[in-house]
C-alpha cells in the first residue's frame, strides 16, 4: 500500500471513530474537555486535527459543523485514534527515510509472541519533512485462538506545545469515556506509561474490544501500540479479549529494540506558543469551578472534576445517584447561534424566551443523542453582547452510561440560575 493510500485509509478510520466517540456539544468543547481531563489524571491531552465549529445541545439542536477531522476539534495536525498525523504525500526532493517501513515491520514482528502467524503486514517509513511523517507498522496476528489487528506508531512530541496538550497518552475523563479501564504509571527516569482497555465504539460496553498502551519517555518520544480483538478494526462484533494481554503490549512499547528507531526520529519544528490574544476571552477554569460549585445543593459530593478555561464537567451525587453537570462559557457567539436559539426542529420539550434585558434563553429536556435511557436537560443563555453560558446535566455519570437516577438532580430552575449567573464572566 502506498503512503497516500495508507494515509487515506487511516484518516477515514480515525474520522469514523471520532464521529462515534465525541459528538460535540458546543464550540471546541471536546478539545477542552479531553485536554483538561488528561491533565487532571496524569495528564496528557489530545488536541487533534480539525477546525470544527460546533454549537450543539440536545436532540440535534445547535449543531453547526465546519471542517472536521481527528478525534475532536483542536490543534491542526493532530490525530488521536492510535496513530499520529501523517503526510499526505512524498515530495520527490525529500531526503531518504531514516527508518524504513520494512525495518519498522521487522522490529514489530520480532516482539510478538512465538507460535503465531502474521498477515496483512505493512510498514511506513519516517520522513523528516516538512511535513514530518512518523514511522508505523501494522499487521494481523493469528493463533489457534483467533486473530487480532495490531499497529504501532512512534512520534516525537512537538517542542512548541506543552506535553499535556498533545499526543496519545493520558486517561480520558469518565464523562466522555465511561467504559474505559485506564491506568497511569510514572516510570523511573521520568517516563509515563498509560494502559487502556476500551472498545472500538467507546460509548458502548459491548462489541469489539480495543486495547492500547502508550509510553511517553522523559525526552518526549511517544510509542503507541493498539490491538483490536478478532482481526482489524471493526472486523469483529464479538466481545472476546484481544490475543495479547496488556502486559504483552506493554513489553512491546518498552522494548529496547525501538532504541534505534527512537534515535532516528525526526524532530518537528517548534510551534509558536499560544499568544495572549488567543486566550484573553476565556473564562478561567478556577472561576468556572467556583461558580458552578456554589450552585450545587449542599450535602452532595463532587467527583470526576474536569475544569478548563471556559468549560467545566463534574459528577454530582446528592445521595440518590450520580449526575453529570457541565457548564460551557463562551464569548462572541451571537453570529454562530443566529437562528438556533428557538425551538425549531428540537426533539423533546423545548421553551425559548427573551428576557427584558435582551438575553435569549432556551430550555430543553430530551433524551440522549447517544441512545439509551439517559435524560439530558439543558439551559442555554445568550447575552446581548454575545456571551453564552450553556448548562447541561444528565441523570448518569456520563451521557452514554447507564442511568443512575430517575431524573437529573438539578431542576430546570436551578439550571436557569446557573446559566444567568454573570459571575462566570466577572471575577
Short mmCIF file of C-alpha atoms in Angstrom, two decimals:
data_model
loop_
_atom_site.label_atom_id
_atom_site.label_comp_id
_atom_site.label_asym_id
_atom_site.label_seq_id
_atom_site.Cartn_x
_atom_site.Cartn_y
_atom_site.Cartn_z
CA UNK A 1 0.00 0.00 0.00
CA UNK A 2 1.38 3.44 -0.92
CA UNK A 3 1.89 6.22 1.60
CA UNK A 4 -1.07 8.14 0.15
CA UNK A 5 -3.34 5.09 0.34
CA UNK A 6 -2.25 4.32 3.90
CA UNK A 7 -2.88 7.91 4.95
CA UNK A 8 -6.32 8.00 3.35
CA UNK A 9 -7.33 4.71 4.95
CA UNK A 10 -6.14 5.66 8.41
CA UNK A 11 -7.63 9.17 8.20
CA UNK A 12 -11.01 7.75 7.19
CA UNK A 13 -10.92 5.26 10.06
CA UNK A 14 -9.87 7.95 12.53
CA UNK A 15 -12.70 10.23 11.47
CA UNK A 16 -15.20 7.39 11.79
CA UNK A 17 -14.01 6.65 15.32
CA UNK A 18 -14.25 10.33 16.12
CA UNK A 19 -17.84 10.62 15.00
CA UNK A 20 -18.85 7.76 17.29
CA UNK A 21 -16.75 8.75 20.26
CA UNK A 22 -17.10 12.51 20.62
CA UNK A 23 -20.23 14.14 19.24
CA UNK A 24 -19.54 17.83 20.02
CA UNK A 25 -21.97 19.84 22.15
CA UNK A 26 -20.56 23.32 21.70
CA UNK A 27 -17.72 25.19 20.09
CA UNK A 28 -14.42 23.38 20.81
CA UNK A 29 -15.98 21.64 23.84
CA UNK A 30 -14.44 18.29 23.02
CA UNK A 31 -10.92 19.67 22.68
CA UNK A 32 -11.12 21.41 26.02
CA UNK A 33 -12.85 18.50 27.73
CA UNK A 34 -10.30 15.97 26.60
CA UNK A 35 -7.31 18.21 27.25
CA UNK A 36 -8.40 19.06 30.77
CA UNK A 37 -9.41 15.50 31.55
CA UNK A 38 -5.95 14.27 30.70
CA UNK A 39 -4.19 17.00 32.60
CA UNK A 40 -6.29 16.16 35.66
CA UNK A 41 -5.49 12.42 35.59
CA UNK A 42 -1.93 12.31 34.62
CA UNK A 43 -2.29 14.04 32.47
CA UNK A 44 -1.84 14.38 28.94
CA UNK A 45 -4.29 15.65 26.41
CA UNK A 46 -5.31 15.07 22.84
CA UNK A 47 -5.72 18.06 20.65
CA UNK A 48 -6.37 16.89 17.20
CA UNK A 49 -6.86 17.79 13.61
CA UNK A 50 -9.71 19.92 12.51
CA UNK A 51 -11.08 23.41 12.70
CA UNK A 52 -14.62 22.34 13.52
CA UNK A 53 -17.03 24.88 14.87
CA UNK A 54 -19.77 23.13 16.79
CA UNK A 55 -22.52 24.58 18.90
CA UNK A 56 -24.58 21.54 19.82
CA UNK A 57 -27.13 20.95 22.53
CA UNK A 58 -29.89 18.33 22.94
CA UNK A 59 -31.90 16.42 20.37
CA UNK A 60 -29.95 17.63 17.37
CA UNK A 61 -30.21 21.33 18.19
CA UNK A 62 -27.46 23.88 17.80
CA UNK A 63 -25.23 21.78 15.59
CA UNK A 64 -23.06 23.73 13.20
CA UNK A 65 -20.03 21.88 11.91
CA UNK A 66 -17.29 23.11 9.65
CA UNK A 67 -14.20 21.17 8.58
CA UNK A 68 -13.92 18.18 10.84
CA UNK A 69 -11.13 15.67 11.32
CA UNK A 70 -9.33 13.74 14.01
CA UNK A 71 -10.54 12.95 17.49
CA UNK A 72 -12.43 16.15 18.23
CA UNK A 73 -11.75 19.77 17.40
CA UNK A 74 -8.38 21.20 18.26
CA UNK A 75 -4.89 21.92 17.05
CA UNK A 76 -4.32 21.22 13.36
CA UNK A 77 -2.19 18.24 12.51
CA UNK A 78 -3.09 16.01 15.45
CA UNK A 79 -4.86 12.68 15.06
CA UNK A 80 -5.99 10.66 18.10
CA UNK A 81 -7.28 7.13 17.49
CA UNK A 82 -3.97 5.34 17.71
CA UNK A 83 -1.90 6.99 15.02
CA UNK A 84 -0.22 10.40 14.81
CA UNK A 85 -0.64 12.78 11.92
CA UNK A 86 0.88 11.75 8.64
CA UNK A 87 1.94 13.38 5.46
CA UNK A 88 -0.49 13.33 2.55
CA UNK A 89 2.29 12.70 0.09
CA UNK A 90 6.01 12.30 -0.51
CA UNK A 91 7.99 15.08 -2.09
CA UNK A 92 10.43 13.91 -4.79
CA UNK A 93 13.08 16.19 -3.29
CA UNK A 94 12.72 14.82 0.21
CA UNK A 95 15.73 13.15 1.74
CA UNK A 96 15.65 9.33 2.06
CA UNK A 97 13.87 8.00 5.12
CA UNK A 98 15.99 7.41 8.22
CA UNK A 99 13.82 4.48 9.34
CA UNK A 100 12.29 2.29 6.66
CA UNK A 101 8.87 0.72 6.77
CA UNK A 102 10.50 -2.69 6.41
CA UNK A 103 12.65 -2.03 9.47
CA UNK A 104 9.60 -0.95 11.47
CA UNK A 105 7.74 -4.08 10.49
CA UNK A 106 10.70 -6.34 11.18
CA UNK A 107 11.15 -4.92 14.69
CA UNK A 108 7.43 -5.14 15.44
CA UNK A 109 7.22 -8.78 14.33
CA UNK A 110 10.24 -9.71 16.41
CA UNK A 111 8.42 -8.60 19.58
CA UNK A 112 5.30 -10.70 19.03
CA UNK A 113 4.79 -13.97 20.94
CA UNK A 114 6.13 -17.04 19.16
CA UNK A 115 3.75 -19.59 17.73
CA UNK A 116 1.52 -17.21 15.80
CA UNK A 117 1.36 -16.17 12.17
CA UNK A 118 1.41 -12.72 10.63
CA UNK A 119 -0.59 -11.46 7.67
CA UNK A 120 -1.72 -8.15 6.13
CA UNK A 121 1.54 -6.58 7.28
CA UNK A 122 2.74 -3.13 6.22
CA UNK A 123 5.15 -0.50 7.46
CA UNK A 124 5.52 3.25 7.00
CA UNK A 125 8.90 4.94 6.78
CA UNK A 126 9.78 8.04 8.73
CA UNK A 127 10.49 11.25 6.87
CA UNK A 128 12.00 14.44 8.21
CA UNK A 129 9.55 16.63 6.28
CA UNK A 130 8.15 19.13 6.18
CA UNK A 131 5.68 17.79 7.00
CA UNK A 132 7.10 15.16 9.32
CA UNK A 133 5.99 11.57 8.69
CA UNK A 134 6.22 9.25 11.67
CA UNK A 135 7.17 5.56 11.36
CA UNK A 136 4.46 2.94 11.83
CA UNK A 137 3.83 -0.77 11.42
CA UNK A 138 0.56 -2.65 11.08
CA UNK A 139 -0.33 -6.34 10.87
CA UNK A 140 -2.78 -9.11 11.73
CA UNK A 141 -1.53 -11.66 14.24
CA UNK A 142 -3.24 -15.08 14.38
CA UNK A 143 -3.06 -18.16 16.56
CA UNK A 144 -5.32 -21.16 17.14
CA UNK A 145 -7.31 -18.89 19.49
CA UNK A 146 -8.16 -16.39 16.77
CA UNK A 147 -6.80 -13.15 15.31
CA UNK A 148 -6.01 -9.62 16.39
CA UNK A 149 -5.22 -6.45 14.48
CA UNK A 150 -2.11 -4.70 15.82
CA UNK A 151 -0.35 -1.48 14.94
CA UNK A 152 2.37 0.67 16.45
CA UNK A 153 3.44 4.25 15.90
CA UNK A 154 6.39 6.26 17.19
CA UNK A 155 6.41 10.02 17.34
CA UNK A 156 8.42 12.82 18.88
CA UNK A 157 6.18 15.37 20.60
CA UNK A 158 6.18 18.91 19.29
CA UNK A 159 8.65 21.02 21.30
CA UNK A 160 6.45 24.11 20.93
CA UNK A 161 3.35 22.59 22.55
CA UNK A 162 3.08 21.56 26.21
CA UNK A 163 3.31 17.79 26.56
CA UNK A 164 -0.04 17.62 28.33
CA UNK A 165 -1.78 19.13 25.30
CA UNK A 166 -0.73 16.69 22.59
CA UNK A 167 -0.12 13.07 21.81
CA UNK A 168 -1.81 9.84 22.79
CA UNK A 169 -1.15 9.43 26.50
CA UNK A 170 -3.37 10.02 29.49
CA UNK A 171 -6.73 8.77 30.69
CA UNK A 172 -9.84 10.36 29.25
CA UNK A 173 -12.47 11.62 31.73
CA UNK A 174 -15.32 9.32 32.68
CA UNK A 175 -17.82 11.84 31.33
CA UNK A 176 -16.72 11.06 27.77
CA UNK A 177 -15.29 7.54 28.12
CA UNK A 178 -17.40 5.80 30.80
CA UNK A 179 -16.32 2.25 29.95
CA UNK A 180 -12.56 2.70 29.63
CA UNK A 181 -10.29 0.95 32.12
CA UNK A 182 -7.26 3.19 32.15
CA UNK A 183 -4.16 3.31 34.33
CA UNK A 184 -1.24 5.72 34.56
CA UNK A 185 2.17 4.73 35.88
CA UNK A 186 5.13 7.03 36.35
CA UNK A 187 8.32 5.20 35.47
CA UNK A 188 11.84 5.60 36.84
CA UNK A 189 13.67 8.20 34.80
CA UNK A 190 10.65 10.37 34.08
CA UNK A 191 8.66 8.28 31.61
CA UNK A 192 4.92 7.73 31.83
CA UNK A 193 3.04 4.57 30.87
CA UNK A 194 -0.69 4.57 30.10
CA UNK A 195 -2.69 1.40 29.54
CA UNK A 196 -6.31 1.40 28.37
CA UNK A 197 -8.86 -1.33 27.84
CA UNK A 198 -11.60 0.13 25.69
CA UNK A 199 -13.93 -0.68 22.80
CA UNK A 200 -13.84 0.17 19.12
CA UNK A 201 -17.04 2.11 19.79
CA UNK A 202 -16.16 3.54 23.22
CA UNK A 203 -19.62 4.93 24.00
CA UNK A 204 -20.75 1.31 24.45
CA UNK A 205 -19.51 -1.51 26.67
CA UNK A 206 -20.16 -4.18 24.04
CA UNK A 207 -18.69 -5.15 20.71
CA UNK A 208 -15.11 -5.37 19.53
CA UNK A 209 -12.53 -4.59 22.19
CA UNK A 210 -9.67 -2.19 21.58
CA UNK A 211 -6.74 -2.22 23.96
CA UNK A 212 -3.83 0.20 23.70
CA UNK A 213 -0.69 1.14 25.58
CA UNK A 214 1.16 4.46 25.35
CA UNK A 215 4.69 5.04 26.58
CA UNK A 216 5.85 8.65 26.79
CA UNK A 217 9.56 8.89 27.51
CA UNK A 218 11.25 11.62 29.51
CA UNK A 219 12.64 13.13 26.30
CA UNK A 220 9.16 13.46 24.75
CA UNK A 221 9.12 10.42 22.50
CA UNK A 222 5.83 8.55 22.39
CA UNK A 223 5.26 4.90 21.43
CA UNK A 224 1.66 3.80 20.92
CA UNK A 225 0.60 0.20 20.30
CA UNK A 226 -3.03 -0.77 19.89
CA UNK A 227 -4.83 -4.06 19.39
CA UNK A 228 -8.27 -4.94 18.04
CA UNK A 229 -9.80 -8.26 19.04
CA UNK A 230 -10.93 -10.57 16.25
CA UNK A 231 -8.85 -9.02 13.48
CA UNK A 232 -8.63 -5.50 12.13
CA UNK A 233 -10.62 -2.56 13.38
CA UNK A 234 -14.38 -3.22 13.01
CA UNK A 235 -13.62 -6.71 11.69
CA UNK A 236 -15.44 -8.30 14.59
CA UNK A 237 -18.55 -7.56 16.63
CA UNK A 238 -17.72 -10.10 19.33
CA UNK A 239 -16.76 -9.29 22.89
CA UNK A 240 -13.72 -11.53 23.24
CA UNK A 241 -10.49 -10.19 24.72
CA UNK A 242 -7.64 -9.44 22.31
CA UNK A 243 -4.98 -12.14 21.93
CA UNK A 244 -2.16 -10.12 23.52
CA UNK A 245 -2.60 -9.03 27.11
CA UNK A 246 -1.97 -5.52 28.36
CA UNK A 247 1.28 -6.82 29.87
CA UNK A 248 2.39 -8.11 26.47
CA UNK A 249 1.51 -4.83 24.77
CA UNK A 250 3.45 -3.04 27.47
CA UNK A 251 6.51 -5.19 26.85
CA UNK A 252 6.36 -4.21 23.17
CA UNK A 253 6.49 -0.44 23.73
CA UNK A 254 9.12 -0.79 26.48
CA UNK A 255 11.43 -2.98 24.44
CA UNK A 256 14.99 -1.69 23.82
CA UNK A 257 14.51 -2.91 20.25
CA UNK A 258 12.99 0.51 19.47
CA UNK A 259 16.05 2.46 20.58
CA UNK A 260 17.46 2.66 17.05
CA UNK A 261 14.15 3.91 15.71
CA UNK A 262 13.83 6.46 18.51
CA UNK A 263 17.32 7.80 17.85
CA UNK A 264 16.47 8.27 14.18
CA UNK A 265 13.13 10.00 14.72
CA UNK A 266 12.93 13.41 13.05
CA UNK A 267 12.43 16.47 15.23
CA UNK A 268 9.37 18.54 14.36
CA UNK A 269 9.78 22.27 14.01
CA UNK A 270 8.91 24.21 17.12
CA UNK A 271 5.37 25.57 17.09
CA UNK A 272 4.99 29.11 18.43
CA UNK A 273 3.43 29.14 21.87
CA UNK A 274 -0.08 30.45 22.33
CA UNK A 275 -0.18 34.22 22.47
CA UNK A 276 -2.24 36.17 24.99
CA UNK A 277 -4.54 37.40 22.20
CA UNK A 278 -5.78 33.88 21.55
CA UNK A 279 -6.66 33.16 25.17
CA UNK A 280 -7.83 36.51 26.54
CA UNK A 281 -11.52 35.72 26.00
CA UNK A 282 -11.62 32.56 28.06
CA UNK A 283 -13.24 32.21 31.44
CA UNK A 284 -10.60 30.78 33.82
CA UNK A 285 -11.20 27.19 34.83
CA UNK A 286 -10.80 28.04 38.51
CA UNK A 287 -13.61 30.58 38.26
CA UNK A 288 -15.81 28.12 36.34
CA UNK A 289 -15.30 25.64 39.17
CA UNK A 290 -16.01 28.11 41.95
CA UNK A 291 -19.20 29.49 40.42
CA UNK A 292 -20.67 26.15 39.39
CA UNK A 293 -19.96 24.51 42.73
CA UNK A 294 -21.62 27.43 44.54
CA UNK A 295 -24.90 26.47 42.86
CA UNK A 296 -24.81 22.78 43.78
CA UNK A 297 -27.10 21.84 46.68
CA UNK A 298 -25.29 21.25 49.93
CA UNK A 299 -24.88 17.76 51.26
CA UNK A 300 -23.90 16.21 47.95
CA UNK A 301 -20.50 15.03 46.77
CA UNK A 302 -18.48 16.06 43.72
CA UNK A 303 -16.19 13.72 41.80
CA UNK A 304 -14.51 13.46 38.38
CA UNK A 305 -13.98 17.20 38.19
CA UNK A 306 -12.54 18.39 34.87
CA UNK A 307 -12.17 22.15 34.53
CA UNK A 308 -10.54 24.01 31.69
CA UNK A 309 -10.79 27.63 30.63
CA UNK A 310 -14.39 28.06 29.53
CA UNK A 311 -15.53 24.56 30.37
CA UNK A 312 -16.22 22.51 33.49
CA UNK A 313 -17.57 18.99 33.86
CA UNK A 314 -18.20 17.18 37.10
CA UNK A 315 -20.23 14.37 38.62
CA UNK A 316 -22.58 15.43 41.42
CA UNK A 317 -24.21 12.91 43.75
CA UNK A 318 -26.88 14.05 46.21
CA UNK A 319 -27.18 10.59 47.70
CA UNK A 320 -29.75 9.45 45.16
CA UNK A 321 -27.45 8.67 42.25
CA UNK A 322 -24.66 10.18 40.18
CA UNK A 323 -25.44 13.11 37.89
CA UNK A 324 -23.15 14.75 35.33
CA UNK A 325 -23.21 18.55 35.26
CA UNK A 326 -21.45 20.63 32.63
CA UNK A 327 -21.11 24.38 32.10
CA UNK A 328 -19.67 25.97 28.97
CA UNK A 329 -18.87 29.70 28.85
CA UNK A 330 -18.09 31.42 25.56
CA UNK A 331 -17.69 34.85 24.02
CA UNK A 332 -18.72 36.19 20.63
CA UNK A 333 -21.46 33.66 19.95
CA UNK A 334 -24.15 35.94 18.50
CA UNK A 335 -23.47 35.13 14.85
CA UNK A 336 -22.78 31.43 15.46
CA UNK A 337 -26.07 30.99 17.27
CA UNK A 338 -28.11 33.04 14.83
CA UNK A 339 -31.29 31.06 14.17
CA UNK A 340 -30.51 28.44 16.81
CA UNK A 341 -31.96 29.98 19.95
CA UNK A 342 -35.53 28.95 19.16
CA UNK A 343 -37.17 25.53 19.31
CA UNK A 344 -37.34 24.82 15.59
CA UNK A 345 -36.54 21.18 14.92
CA UNK A 346 -35.82 20.40 18.57
CA UNK A 347 -36.89 17.00 19.85
CA UNK A 348 -38.14 16.74 23.40
CA UNK A 349 -39.68 19.55 25.43
CA UNK A 350 -38.36 22.98 24.48
CA UNK A 351 -39.06 26.54 25.61
CA UNK A 352 -37.44 29.64 24.14
CA UNK A 353 -37.85 33.10 25.66
CA UNK A 354 -36.24 36.53 25.58
CA UNK A 355 -35.70 38.31 28.90
CA UNK A 356 -36.25 42.01 29.50
CA UNK A 357 -32.54 42.78 29.08
CA UNK A 358 -32.42 41.03 25.70
CA UNK A 359 -30.89 37.78 26.94
CA UNK A 360 -32.21 34.84 24.95
CA UNK A 361 -32.86 31.66 26.90
CA UNK A 362 -33.50 28.19 25.55
CA UNK A 363 -34.56 25.33 27.82
CA UNK A 364 -34.63 21.76 26.54
CA UNK A 365 -35.49 18.45 28.20
CA UNK A 366 -34.82 15.49 25.94
CA UNK A 367 -33.26 12.09 25.51
CA UNK A 368 -29.59 11.42 24.98
CA UNK A 369 -28.43 11.53 21.37
CA UNK A 370 -26.15 8.60 22.16
CA UNK A 371 -29.03 6.21 22.68
CA UNK A 372 -30.05 4.55 25.89
CA UNK A 373 -32.35 5.86 28.58
CA UNK A 374 -30.38 8.88 29.77
CA UNK A 375 -32.17 12.22 30.00
CA UNK A 376 -30.35 15.41 29.05
CA UNK A 377 -31.56 18.73 30.44
CA UNK A 378 -30.17 21.98 29.08
CA UNK A 379 -30.46 25.69 29.72
CA UNK A 380 -28.70 27.86 27.16
CA UNK A 381 -28.40 31.62 27.74
CA UNK A 382 -27.15 34.02 25.06
CA UNK A 383 -26.50 37.55 26.31
CA UNK A 384 -26.99 40.58 24.04
CA UNK A 385 -23.21 41.16 23.87
CA UNK A 386 -22.53 37.63 22.57
CA UNK A 387 -21.56 35.95 25.81
CA UNK A 388 -23.07 32.49 26.17
CA UNK A 389 -23.48 30.18 29.14
CA UNK A 390 -24.82 26.70 28.42
CA UNK A 391 -25.51 24.37 31.34
CA UNK A 392 -26.49 20.75 30.84
CA UNK A 393 -26.91 17.73 33.06
CA UNK A 394 -27.51 14.01 32.62
CA UNK A 395 -29.07 11.55 35.04
CA UNK A 396 -25.91 9.47 34.93
CA UNK A 397 -22.17 9.98 35.32
CA UNK A 398 -21.86 10.06 31.52
CA UNK A 399 -24.31 10.55 28.69
CA UNK A 400 -23.72 7.10 27.23
CA UNK A 401 -23.58 5.32 30.60
CA UNK A 402 -26.48 3.56 32.36
CA UNK A 403 -28.84 5.89 34.19
CA UNK A 404 -28.17 6.16 37.91
CA UNK A 405 -31.29 8.04 38.98
CA UNK A 406 -34.85 8.53 37.61
CA UNK A 407 -34.30 12.21 36.72
CA UNK A 408 -31.40 14.68 36.75
CA UNK A 409 -30.51 16.07 40.16
CA UNK A 410 -30.93 19.80 39.44
CA UNK A 411 -34.26 21.28 38.45
CA UNK A 412 -34.64 23.39 35.32
CA UNK A 413 -34.99 26.43 37.59
CA UNK A 414 -31.64 25.63 39.19
CA UNK A 415 -30.03 25.25 35.76
CA UNK A 416 -31.50 28.61 34.76
CA UNK A 417 -29.99 30.25 37.83
CA UNK A 418 -26.60 28.87 36.83
CA UNK A 419 -26.93 29.96 33.20
CA UNK A 420 -27.85 33.52 34.23
CA UNK A 421 -25.07 33.88 36.81
CA UNK A 422 -22.80 36.60 35.40
CA UNK A 423 -20.12 35.75 37.95
CA UNK A 424 -18.84 33.26 35.36
CA UNK A 425 -17.71 36.24 33.29
CA UNK A 426 -16.69 38.62 36.09
CA UNK A 427 -14.31 37.98 38.95
#
